[in-house]
Short mmCIF file of C-alpha atoms in Angstrom, two decimals:
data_model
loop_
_atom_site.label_atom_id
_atom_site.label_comp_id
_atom_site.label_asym_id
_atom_site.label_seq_id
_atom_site.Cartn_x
_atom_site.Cartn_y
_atom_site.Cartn_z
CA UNK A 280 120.18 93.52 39.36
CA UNK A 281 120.81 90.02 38.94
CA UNK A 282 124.33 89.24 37.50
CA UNK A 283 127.34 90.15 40.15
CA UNK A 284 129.83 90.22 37.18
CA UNK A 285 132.12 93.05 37.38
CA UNK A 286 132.34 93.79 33.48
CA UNK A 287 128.26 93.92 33.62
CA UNK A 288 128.69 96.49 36.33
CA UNK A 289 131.02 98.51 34.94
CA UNK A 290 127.87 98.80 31.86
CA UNK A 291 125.50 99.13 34.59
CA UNK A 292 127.14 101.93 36.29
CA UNK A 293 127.68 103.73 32.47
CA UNK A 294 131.59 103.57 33.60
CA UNK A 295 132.20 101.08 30.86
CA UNK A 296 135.11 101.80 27.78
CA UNK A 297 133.56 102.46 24.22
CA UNK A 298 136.17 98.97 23.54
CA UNK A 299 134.46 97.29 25.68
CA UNK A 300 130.94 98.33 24.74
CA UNK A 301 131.51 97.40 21.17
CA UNK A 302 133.07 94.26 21.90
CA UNK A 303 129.59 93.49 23.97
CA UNK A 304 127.73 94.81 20.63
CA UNK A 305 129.76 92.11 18.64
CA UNK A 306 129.02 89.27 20.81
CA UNK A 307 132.63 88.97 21.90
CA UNK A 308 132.60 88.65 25.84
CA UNK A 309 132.14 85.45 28.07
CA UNK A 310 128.91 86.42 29.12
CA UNK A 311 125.88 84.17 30.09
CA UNK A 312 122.37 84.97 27.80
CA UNK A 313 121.00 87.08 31.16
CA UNK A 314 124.22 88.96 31.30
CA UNK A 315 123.86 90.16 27.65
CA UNK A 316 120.46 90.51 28.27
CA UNK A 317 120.96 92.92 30.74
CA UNK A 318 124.23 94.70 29.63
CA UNK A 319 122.68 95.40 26.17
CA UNK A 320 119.39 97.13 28.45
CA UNK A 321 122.01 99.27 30.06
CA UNK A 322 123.35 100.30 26.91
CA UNK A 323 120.31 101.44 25.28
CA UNK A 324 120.24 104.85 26.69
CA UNK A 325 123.59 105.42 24.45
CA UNK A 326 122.03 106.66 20.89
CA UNK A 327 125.26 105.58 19.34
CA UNK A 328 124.63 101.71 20.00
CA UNK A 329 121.08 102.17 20.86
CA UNK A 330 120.15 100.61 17.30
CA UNK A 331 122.50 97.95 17.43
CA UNK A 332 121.75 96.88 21.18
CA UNK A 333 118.35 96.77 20.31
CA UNK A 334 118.98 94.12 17.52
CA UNK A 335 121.07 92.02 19.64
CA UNK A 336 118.14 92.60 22.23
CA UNK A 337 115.18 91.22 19.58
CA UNK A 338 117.73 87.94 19.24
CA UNK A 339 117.43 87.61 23.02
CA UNK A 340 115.36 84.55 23.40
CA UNK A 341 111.38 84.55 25.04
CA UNK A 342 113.06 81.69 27.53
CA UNK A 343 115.72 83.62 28.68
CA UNK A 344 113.65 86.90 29.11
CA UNK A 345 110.80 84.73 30.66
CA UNK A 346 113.11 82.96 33.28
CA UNK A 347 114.30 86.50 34.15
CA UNK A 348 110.81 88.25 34.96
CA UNK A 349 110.33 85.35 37.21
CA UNK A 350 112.82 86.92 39.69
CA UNK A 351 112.85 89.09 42.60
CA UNK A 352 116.03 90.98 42.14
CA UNK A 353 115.26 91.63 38.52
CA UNK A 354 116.56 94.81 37.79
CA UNK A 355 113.62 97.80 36.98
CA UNK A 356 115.40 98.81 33.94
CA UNK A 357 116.01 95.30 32.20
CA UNK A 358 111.94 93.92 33.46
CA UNK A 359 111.10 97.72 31.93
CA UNK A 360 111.88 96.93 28.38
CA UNK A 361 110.54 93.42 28.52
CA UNK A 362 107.06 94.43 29.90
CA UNK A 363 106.95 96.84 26.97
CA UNK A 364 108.54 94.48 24.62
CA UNK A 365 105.48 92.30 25.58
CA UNK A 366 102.72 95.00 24.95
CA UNK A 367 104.60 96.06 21.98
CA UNK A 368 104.05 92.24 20.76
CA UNK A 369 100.80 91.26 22.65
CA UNK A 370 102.92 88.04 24.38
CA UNK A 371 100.73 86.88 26.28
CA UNK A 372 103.16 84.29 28.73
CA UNK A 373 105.64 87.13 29.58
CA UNK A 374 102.86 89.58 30.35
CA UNK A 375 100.79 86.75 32.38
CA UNK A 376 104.68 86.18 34.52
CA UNK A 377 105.34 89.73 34.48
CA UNK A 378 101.52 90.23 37.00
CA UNK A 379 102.14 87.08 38.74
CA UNK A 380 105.63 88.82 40.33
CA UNK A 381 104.69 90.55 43.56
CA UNK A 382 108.47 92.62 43.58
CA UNK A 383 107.47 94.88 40.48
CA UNK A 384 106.37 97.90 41.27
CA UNK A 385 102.48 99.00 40.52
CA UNK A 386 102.91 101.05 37.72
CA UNK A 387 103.58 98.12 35.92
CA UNK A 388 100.23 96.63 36.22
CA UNK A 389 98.66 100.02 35.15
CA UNK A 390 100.88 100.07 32.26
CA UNK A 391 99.26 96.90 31.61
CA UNK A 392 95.51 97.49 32.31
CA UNK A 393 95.50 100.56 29.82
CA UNK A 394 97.81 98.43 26.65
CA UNK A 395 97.24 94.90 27.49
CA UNK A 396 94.61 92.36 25.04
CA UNK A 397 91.34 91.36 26.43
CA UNK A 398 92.93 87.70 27.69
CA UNK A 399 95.56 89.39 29.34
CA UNK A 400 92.79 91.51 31.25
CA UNK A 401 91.09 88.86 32.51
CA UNK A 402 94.45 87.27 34.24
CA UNK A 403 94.61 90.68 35.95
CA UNK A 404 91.51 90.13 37.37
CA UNK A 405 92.71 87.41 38.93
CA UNK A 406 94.99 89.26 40.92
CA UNK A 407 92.23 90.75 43.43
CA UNK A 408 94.53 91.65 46.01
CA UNK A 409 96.51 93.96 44.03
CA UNK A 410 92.73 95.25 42.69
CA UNK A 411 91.53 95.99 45.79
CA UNK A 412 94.95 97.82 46.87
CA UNK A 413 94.94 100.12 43.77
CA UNK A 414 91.35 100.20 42.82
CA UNK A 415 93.03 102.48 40.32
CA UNK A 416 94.43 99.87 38.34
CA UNK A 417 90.66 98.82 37.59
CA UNK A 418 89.70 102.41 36.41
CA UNK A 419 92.60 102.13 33.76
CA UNK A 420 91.52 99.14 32.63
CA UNK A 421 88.32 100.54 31.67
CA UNK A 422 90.07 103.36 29.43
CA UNK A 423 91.87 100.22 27.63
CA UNK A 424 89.23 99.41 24.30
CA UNK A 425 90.20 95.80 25.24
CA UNK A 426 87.72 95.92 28.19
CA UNK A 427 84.63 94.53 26.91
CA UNK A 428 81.38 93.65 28.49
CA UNK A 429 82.58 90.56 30.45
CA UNK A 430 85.52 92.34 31.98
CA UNK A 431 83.45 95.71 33.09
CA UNK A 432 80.85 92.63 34.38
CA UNK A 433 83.87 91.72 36.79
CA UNK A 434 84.99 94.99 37.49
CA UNK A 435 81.97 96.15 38.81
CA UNK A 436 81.40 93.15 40.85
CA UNK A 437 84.74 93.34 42.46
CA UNK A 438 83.90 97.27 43.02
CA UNK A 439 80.54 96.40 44.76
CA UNK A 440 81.89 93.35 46.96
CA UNK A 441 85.15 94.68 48.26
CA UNK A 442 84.28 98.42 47.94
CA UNK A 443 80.66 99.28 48.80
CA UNK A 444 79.48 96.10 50.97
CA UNK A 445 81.94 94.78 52.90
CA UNK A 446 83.02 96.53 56.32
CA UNK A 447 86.78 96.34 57.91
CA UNK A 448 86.59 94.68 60.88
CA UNK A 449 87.89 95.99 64.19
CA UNK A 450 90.90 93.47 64.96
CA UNK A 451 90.51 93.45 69.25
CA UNK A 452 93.09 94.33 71.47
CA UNK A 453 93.86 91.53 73.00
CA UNK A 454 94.32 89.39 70.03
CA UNK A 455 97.96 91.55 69.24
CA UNK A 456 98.64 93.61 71.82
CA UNK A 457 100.88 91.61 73.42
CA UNK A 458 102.82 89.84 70.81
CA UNK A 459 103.47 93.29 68.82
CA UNK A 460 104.32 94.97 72.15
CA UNK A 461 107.48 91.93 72.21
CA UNK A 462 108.42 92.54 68.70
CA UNK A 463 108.38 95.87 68.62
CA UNK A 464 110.62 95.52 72.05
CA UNK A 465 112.99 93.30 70.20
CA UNK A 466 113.83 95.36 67.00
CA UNK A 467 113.98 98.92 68.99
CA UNK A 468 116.40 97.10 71.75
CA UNK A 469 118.97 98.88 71.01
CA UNK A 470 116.87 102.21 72.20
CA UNK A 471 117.83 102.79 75.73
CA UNK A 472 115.33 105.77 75.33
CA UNK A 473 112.50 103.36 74.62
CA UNK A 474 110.88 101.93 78.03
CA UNK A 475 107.97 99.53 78.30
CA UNK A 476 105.28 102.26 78.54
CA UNK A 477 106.42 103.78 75.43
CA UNK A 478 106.54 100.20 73.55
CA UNK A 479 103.08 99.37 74.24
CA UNK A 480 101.88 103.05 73.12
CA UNK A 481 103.90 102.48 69.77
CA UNK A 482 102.28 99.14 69.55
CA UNK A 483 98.20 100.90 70.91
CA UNK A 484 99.08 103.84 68.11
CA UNK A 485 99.78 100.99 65.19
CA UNK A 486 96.46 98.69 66.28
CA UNK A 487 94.30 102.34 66.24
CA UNK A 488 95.82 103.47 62.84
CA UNK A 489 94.79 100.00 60.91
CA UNK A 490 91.55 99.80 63.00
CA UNK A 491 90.02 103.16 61.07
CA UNK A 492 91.02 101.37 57.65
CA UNK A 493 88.97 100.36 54.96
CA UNK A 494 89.63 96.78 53.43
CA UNK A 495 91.51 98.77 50.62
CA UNK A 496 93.91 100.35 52.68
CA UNK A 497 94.49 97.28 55.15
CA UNK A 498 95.31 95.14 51.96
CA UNK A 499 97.47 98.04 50.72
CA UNK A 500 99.43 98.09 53.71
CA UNK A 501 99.79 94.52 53.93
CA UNK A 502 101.65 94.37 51.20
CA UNK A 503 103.76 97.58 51.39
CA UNK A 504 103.99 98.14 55.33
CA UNK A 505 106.51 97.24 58.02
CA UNK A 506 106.42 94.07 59.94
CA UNK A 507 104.95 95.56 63.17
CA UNK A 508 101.70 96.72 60.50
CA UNK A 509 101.89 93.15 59.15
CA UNK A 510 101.54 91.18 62.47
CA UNK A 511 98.54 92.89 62.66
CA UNK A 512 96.96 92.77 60.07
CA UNK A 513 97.42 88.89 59.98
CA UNK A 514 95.16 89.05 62.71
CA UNK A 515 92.57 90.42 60.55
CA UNK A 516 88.87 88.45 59.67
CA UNK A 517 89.19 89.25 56.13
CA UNK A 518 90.97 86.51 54.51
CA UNK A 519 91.85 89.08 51.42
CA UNK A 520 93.70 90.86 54.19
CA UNK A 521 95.71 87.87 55.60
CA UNK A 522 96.44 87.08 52.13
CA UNK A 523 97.89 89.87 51.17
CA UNK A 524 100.12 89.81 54.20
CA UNK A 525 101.59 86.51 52.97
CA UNK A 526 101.98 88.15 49.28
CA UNK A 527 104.15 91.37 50.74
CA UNK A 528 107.16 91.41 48.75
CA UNK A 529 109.01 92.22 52.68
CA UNK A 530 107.92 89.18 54.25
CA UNK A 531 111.38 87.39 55.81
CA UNK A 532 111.16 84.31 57.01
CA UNK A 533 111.68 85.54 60.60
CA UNK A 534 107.94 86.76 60.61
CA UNK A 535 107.08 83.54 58.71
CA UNK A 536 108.09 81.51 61.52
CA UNK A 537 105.83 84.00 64.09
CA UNK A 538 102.99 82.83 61.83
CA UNK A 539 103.19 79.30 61.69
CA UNK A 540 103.72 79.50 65.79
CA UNK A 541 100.81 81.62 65.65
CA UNK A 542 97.52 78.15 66.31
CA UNK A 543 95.04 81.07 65.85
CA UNK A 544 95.84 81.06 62.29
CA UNK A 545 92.72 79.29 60.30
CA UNK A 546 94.56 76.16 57.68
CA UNK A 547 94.06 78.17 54.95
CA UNK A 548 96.38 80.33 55.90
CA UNK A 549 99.11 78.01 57.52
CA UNK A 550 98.47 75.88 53.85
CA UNK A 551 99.96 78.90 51.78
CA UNK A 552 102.80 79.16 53.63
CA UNK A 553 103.35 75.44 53.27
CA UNK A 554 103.25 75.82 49.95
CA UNK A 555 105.63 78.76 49.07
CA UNK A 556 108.51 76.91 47.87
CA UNK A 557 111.33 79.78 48.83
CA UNK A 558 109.66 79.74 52.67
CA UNK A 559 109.82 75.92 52.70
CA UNK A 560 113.93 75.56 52.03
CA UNK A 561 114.54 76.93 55.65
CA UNK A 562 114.79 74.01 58.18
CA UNK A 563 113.11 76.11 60.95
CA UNK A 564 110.00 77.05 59.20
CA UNK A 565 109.70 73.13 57.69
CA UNK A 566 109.63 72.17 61.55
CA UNK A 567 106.99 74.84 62.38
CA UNK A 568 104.78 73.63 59.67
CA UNK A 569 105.25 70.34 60.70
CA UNK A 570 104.23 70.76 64.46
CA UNK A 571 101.63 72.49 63.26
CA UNK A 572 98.66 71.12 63.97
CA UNK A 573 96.60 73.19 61.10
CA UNK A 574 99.12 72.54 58.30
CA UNK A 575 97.29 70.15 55.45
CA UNK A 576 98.61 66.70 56.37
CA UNK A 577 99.71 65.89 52.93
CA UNK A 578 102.47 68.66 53.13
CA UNK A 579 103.55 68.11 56.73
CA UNK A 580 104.25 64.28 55.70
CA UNK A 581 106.30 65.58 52.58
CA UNK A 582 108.14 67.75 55.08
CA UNK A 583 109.00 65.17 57.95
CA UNK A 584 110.87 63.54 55.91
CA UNK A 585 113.58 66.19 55.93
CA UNK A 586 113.55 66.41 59.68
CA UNK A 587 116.95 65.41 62.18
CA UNK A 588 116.86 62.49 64.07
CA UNK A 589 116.68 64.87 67.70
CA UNK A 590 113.30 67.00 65.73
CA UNK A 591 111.76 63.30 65.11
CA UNK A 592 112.13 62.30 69.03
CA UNK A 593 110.39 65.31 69.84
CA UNK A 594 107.52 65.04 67.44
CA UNK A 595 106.96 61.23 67.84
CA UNK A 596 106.26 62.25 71.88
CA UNK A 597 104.07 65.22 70.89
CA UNK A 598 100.20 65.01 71.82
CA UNK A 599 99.94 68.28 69.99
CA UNK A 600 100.17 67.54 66.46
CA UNK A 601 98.02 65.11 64.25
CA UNK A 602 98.26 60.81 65.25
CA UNK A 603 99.08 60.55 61.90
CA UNK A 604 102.45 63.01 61.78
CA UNK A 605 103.20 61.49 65.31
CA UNK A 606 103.11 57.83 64.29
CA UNK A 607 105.14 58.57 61.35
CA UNK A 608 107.84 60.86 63.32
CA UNK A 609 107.73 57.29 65.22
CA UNK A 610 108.22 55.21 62.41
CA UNK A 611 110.95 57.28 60.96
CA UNK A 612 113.05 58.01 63.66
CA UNK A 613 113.25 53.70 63.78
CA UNK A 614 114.07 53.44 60.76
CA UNK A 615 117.05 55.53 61.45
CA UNK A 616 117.60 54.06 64.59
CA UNK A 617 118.09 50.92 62.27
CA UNK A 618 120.60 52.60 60.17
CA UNK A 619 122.60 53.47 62.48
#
């Protein structure tokens, strides 16, 4: 739920006064458009202002309703009613923001494959990773009579490629062994019953469940397991895999930071985490990307220019990272030498 007022809350929680229900239905509180938007959702389930929250509701406007599906807290019950709003009215924007959000949960996307217009299919398809986690999504979609010849075309070629063909990779041993045994260490530290030998067996017993996956179920668990599954599977050859890790609606920026520390990571990789905008506003993980040496140079000069003066000394002495980041960690920390 998005809106921390206590008179929303008080709807929410359906311990609200008939007064000030109908003074919601009239338009007569100090709410913002998202908190009406939401109260009057909470409201529906009341059949004696169902009607007339569900006319305030079609007044709502697309904008408002669009900029809400966009979040992660939105709450199930409000991005409910606009996902079947939008199949209701074939909009084609909402439905298009309402795939793109990694926090709702599956069934929406099935709702979606079996109701949704043809164009609408086709940015589903798009969204492989969520395909090849719940092939079952694609076997809706060909119950919808939307899915025409072009669409099966793709289905079948995403069935054959990520489902009959390609192999899951045994990640090795040594590539995660040790680094899961540490984190796993860390978050059970409290556990005086845990002791090394038990730690590393945890970590062995995680590596051997993932290892007897297919890609559907590593990709799966990428995006719904715990960290310990995560670190490895972002060890993982498959680059649908190691994608999916980044897309997990769990991923903290904690783990981000183990990533971008991680120089086995191809650029690809370290180059969508440079680009995930709500990743990039914590200082630490801007200084990762920045030292390193795989991140696209284009974003780690766009970065450096956030850095502190003590980050800049460090990175202008660094044989490391790219000439080109160095000599301009150089440059800048003069200029603010110069300032000063």
């Amino acid at each position: 739920m998005i809106s921390k007022n206590p008179l929303v809350l008080q709807i929410a929680a359906g311990t609200s006064s008939d007064e000030l229900l109908k003074f919601l239905l009239n338009k007569q509180l100090a709410f913002t458009e998202e908190e009406y938007l939401e109260s009057l959702v909470f409201v529906l389930p009341d059949l004696r202002f169902h009607e007339r929250a569900l006319e305030m509701l079609g007044l709502v406007s697309q904008p408002i309703k669009e900029k809400y599906i966009q979040k992660k807290d939105a709450d199930a019950r409000v991005a409910d009613f606009i996902l079947q709003e939008a199949l209701d009215a074939g909009y084609f924007n909402m439905l298009t923001l309402i795939i793109q959000n990694q926090n709702f949960p599956t069934e929406f996307l099935l709702r979606i494959a079996m109701q949704a217009k043809a164009a609408v299919l086709e940015v589903l398809l798009e969204n492989q990773i969520q395909l090849i986690a719940y092939p079952e999504i694609m076997e809706k979609m060909e119950t919808n009579p939307e899915c025409g010849p072009f669409i099966r075309g793709r289905i079948k070629e995403l069935r054959e490629f990520y489902f009959q063909t390609q192999v899951a990779e045994v990640i090795p041993e040594t590539e995660v062994l040790e680094e899961l045994t540490s984190v796993i260490a860390e978050e059970q530290k409290e556990d005086e019953q845990l002791d090394a030998e038990m730690i590393q067996q945890a970590a062995m017993t995680t590596l051997q469940l993932i290892n007897h996956m297919s890609v559907s179920e590593r990709v799966r668990l990428a995006l719904t397991g715990n960290k310990t599954e995560r670190l490895v599977l972002i060890k993982d050859a498959n680059k649908m895999v190691q994608t999916a890790v980044l897309e997990s609606p769990k991923m903290a920026d904690d783990e981000v930071l183990i990533h971008i520390r991680n120089l086995s990571l191809s650029s690809e990789i370290i180059g969508k985490i440079a680009n995930n905008r709500d990743w990039t506003k914590n200082y630490t993980v801007v200084l990762g990307l920045v030292q390193n040496p795989k991140t696209p140079v284009n974003r780690a000069i766009s970065f450096i220019k956030q850095l502190h003066m003590r980050d800049l000394k460090l990175l202008s002495q660094d044989r490391n990272i790219s000439p080109v980041i160095r000599s301009l960690a150089q440059n800048l920390q003069k200029q603010k030498e110069r300032v000063k």
